[in-house]
Every structure is written in C-alpha cells, then in structure tokens.
Coordinates of C-alpha atoms and ligand atoms in Angstrom, one line a residue:
X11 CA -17.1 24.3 4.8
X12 CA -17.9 20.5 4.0
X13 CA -16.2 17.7 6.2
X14 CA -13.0 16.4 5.2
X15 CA -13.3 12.7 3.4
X16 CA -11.2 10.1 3.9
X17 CA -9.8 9.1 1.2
X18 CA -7.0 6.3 2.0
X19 CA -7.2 4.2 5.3
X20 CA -5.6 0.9 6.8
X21 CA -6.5 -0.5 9.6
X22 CA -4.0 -2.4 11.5
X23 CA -2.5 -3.6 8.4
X24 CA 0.5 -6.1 8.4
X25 CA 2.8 -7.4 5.4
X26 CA 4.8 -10.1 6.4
X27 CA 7.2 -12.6 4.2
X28 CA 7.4 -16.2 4.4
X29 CA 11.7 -16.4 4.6
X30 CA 13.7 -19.9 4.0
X31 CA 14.1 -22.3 7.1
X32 CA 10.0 -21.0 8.2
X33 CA 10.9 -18.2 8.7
X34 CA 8.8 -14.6 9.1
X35 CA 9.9 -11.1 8.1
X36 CA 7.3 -8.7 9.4
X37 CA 7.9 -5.4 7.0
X38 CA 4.9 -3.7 8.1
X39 CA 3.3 -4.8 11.6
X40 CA -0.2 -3.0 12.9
X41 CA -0.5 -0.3 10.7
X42 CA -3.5 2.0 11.0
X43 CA -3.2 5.7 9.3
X44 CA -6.3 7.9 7.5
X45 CA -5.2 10.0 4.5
X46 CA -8.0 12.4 4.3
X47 CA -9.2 14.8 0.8
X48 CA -6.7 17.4 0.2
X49 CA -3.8 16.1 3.0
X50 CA -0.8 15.8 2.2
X51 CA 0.7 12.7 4.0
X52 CA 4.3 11.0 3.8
X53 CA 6.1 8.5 5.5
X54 CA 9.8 8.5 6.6
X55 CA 11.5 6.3 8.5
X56 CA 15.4 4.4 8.2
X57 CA 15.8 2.2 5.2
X58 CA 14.4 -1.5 5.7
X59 CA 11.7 0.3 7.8
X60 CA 9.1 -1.0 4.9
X61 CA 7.9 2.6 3.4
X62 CA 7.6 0.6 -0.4
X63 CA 6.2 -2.5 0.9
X64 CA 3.6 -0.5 2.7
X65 CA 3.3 1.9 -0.4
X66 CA 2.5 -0.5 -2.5
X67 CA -0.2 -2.2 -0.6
X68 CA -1.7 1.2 -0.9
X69 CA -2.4 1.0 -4.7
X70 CA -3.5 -2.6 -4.4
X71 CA 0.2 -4.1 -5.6
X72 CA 1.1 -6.2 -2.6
X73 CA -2.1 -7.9 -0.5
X74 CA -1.6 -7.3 3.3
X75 CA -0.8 -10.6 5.5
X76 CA -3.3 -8.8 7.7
X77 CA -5.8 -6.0 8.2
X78 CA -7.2 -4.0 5.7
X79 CA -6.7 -1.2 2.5
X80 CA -9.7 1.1 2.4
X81 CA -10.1 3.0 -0.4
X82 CA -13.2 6.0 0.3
X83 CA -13.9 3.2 2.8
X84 CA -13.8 0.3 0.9
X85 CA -11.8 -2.5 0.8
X86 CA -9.5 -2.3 -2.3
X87 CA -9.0 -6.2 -2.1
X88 CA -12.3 -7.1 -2.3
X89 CA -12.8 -5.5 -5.5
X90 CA -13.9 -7.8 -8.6
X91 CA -10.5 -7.6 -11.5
X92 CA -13.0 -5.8 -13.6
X93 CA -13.7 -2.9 -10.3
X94 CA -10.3 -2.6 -9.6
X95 CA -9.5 -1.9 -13.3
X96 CA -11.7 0.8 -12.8
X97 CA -11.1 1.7 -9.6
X98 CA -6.7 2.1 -10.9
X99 CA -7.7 5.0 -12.8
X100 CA -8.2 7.1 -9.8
X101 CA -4.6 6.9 -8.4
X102 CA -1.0 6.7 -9.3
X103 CA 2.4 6.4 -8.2
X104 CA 5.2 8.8 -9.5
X105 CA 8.6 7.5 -9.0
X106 CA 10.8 9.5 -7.1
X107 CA 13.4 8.2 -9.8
X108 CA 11.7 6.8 -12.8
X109 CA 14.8 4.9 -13.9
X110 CA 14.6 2.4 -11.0
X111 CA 12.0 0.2 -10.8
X112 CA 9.0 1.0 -8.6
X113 CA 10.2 -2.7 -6.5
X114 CA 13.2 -0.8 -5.6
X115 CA 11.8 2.7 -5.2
Ligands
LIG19 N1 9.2 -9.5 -1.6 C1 9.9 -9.5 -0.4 N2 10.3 -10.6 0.2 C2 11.0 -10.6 1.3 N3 11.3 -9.5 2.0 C3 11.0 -8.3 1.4 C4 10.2 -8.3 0.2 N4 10.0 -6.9 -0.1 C5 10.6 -6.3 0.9 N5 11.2 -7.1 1.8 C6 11.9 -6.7 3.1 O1 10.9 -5.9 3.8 C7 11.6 -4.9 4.6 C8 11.1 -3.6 4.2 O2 11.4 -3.2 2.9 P1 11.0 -1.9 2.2 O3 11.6 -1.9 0.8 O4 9.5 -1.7 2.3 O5 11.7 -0.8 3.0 P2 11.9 0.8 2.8 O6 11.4 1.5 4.1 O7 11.1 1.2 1.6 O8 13.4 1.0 2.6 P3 14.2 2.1 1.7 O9 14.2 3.3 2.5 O10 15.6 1.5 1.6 O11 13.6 2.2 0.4 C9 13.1 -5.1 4.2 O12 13.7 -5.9 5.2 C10 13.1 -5.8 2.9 O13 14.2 -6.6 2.7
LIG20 MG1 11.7 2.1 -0.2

C-alpha cells in the first residue's frame, strides 16, 4: 500500500477584515487542517463561523491575512498568474446551489 499524500494543507491560517471605525473581523483565526489523497473532509460549524471565507482561500480566491495555503505542499500564493492558471485546472468548487453565487454559498 503507498503512503497517503497530502493533498490540501493550512497552517495556522487566518482571514481577517479591515471593518469601518479600525475595526477587525477575524473570520478564520489559527487554522491548521491536512486534507490528504482520497479523504473525504468537510467543515460544519453555526452560520457566521467562516466555512466560505475559509473555503475560498482554499482554491486561491481570498489571500489569508495570515499563515499559509499548501497545495501538494506548496504555497498556492506564491504561484506566478501564469502557475496558478495552471495549477486551477486541478480543482473545483461545486455549489451546493448553483443559483446563488459562490460569495454567498
Ligand atoms: N468580504 C468580507 N468583508 C467583511 N466581512 C466578511 C467578508 N466575508 C465574510 N465576512 C464575515 O466573515 C464571517 C464569516 O463568514 P462566512 O460567510 O465565511 O461564514 P459561513 O460559516 O460560511 O456562514 P454560513 O453558514 O451562513 O454560510 C461573517 O461574520 C461574515 O459576515
Ligand atoms: Mg457559507
């Protein structure tokens, strides 16, 4: 049997929004998981708990305030526009309902 990959990682990864008056939402805060070949992985959690916002700094749509999106390891913002073109054909994201838009999925 071969060794599981990793396929999808962040380490410690944070998303936070700049909010009138200074201040800070923190959607996602210290976020470290490992998505490895042939897993199935999901995460739940009570609405506002910043599932999408997480989700889509996972396919490279919203850059992480902090930490890092690893992608077989490496680091899916670091990619040239012409790598990460490439690197998009590799993953996808079906919407649970496709006639809302993915922001409010
Ligand atoms: N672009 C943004 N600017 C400011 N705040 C945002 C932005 N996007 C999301 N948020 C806030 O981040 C938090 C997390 O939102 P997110 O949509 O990720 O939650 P969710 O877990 O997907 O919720 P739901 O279960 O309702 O889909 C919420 O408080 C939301 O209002
Ligand atoms: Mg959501």
């Amino acid at each position: 049997m071969t060794a599981q990959q990793t396929l999808v990682a962040t380490v410690d990864v944070g998303i936070h929004f700049r909010l009138a008056r200074n201040r800070v939402l923190k959607a996602v805060d210290g976020v470290s998981l490992d998505v490895m070949s042939g897993e199935t992985f999901g995460i739940i959690g009570e609405s506002g708990l910043g599932k999408t916002t997480l989700g889509r700094a996972l396919v490279c749509l919203e850059k992480p305030s902090a930490g890092q999106v690893l992608h077989r390891g490496s680091d899916s913002y670091k990619l040239s526009r012409r790598q990460l073109q490439q690197h998009r054909r590799e993953y996808h994201v079906v919407l649970q309902d496709p006639m809302r838009r993915w922001t409010h999925a």
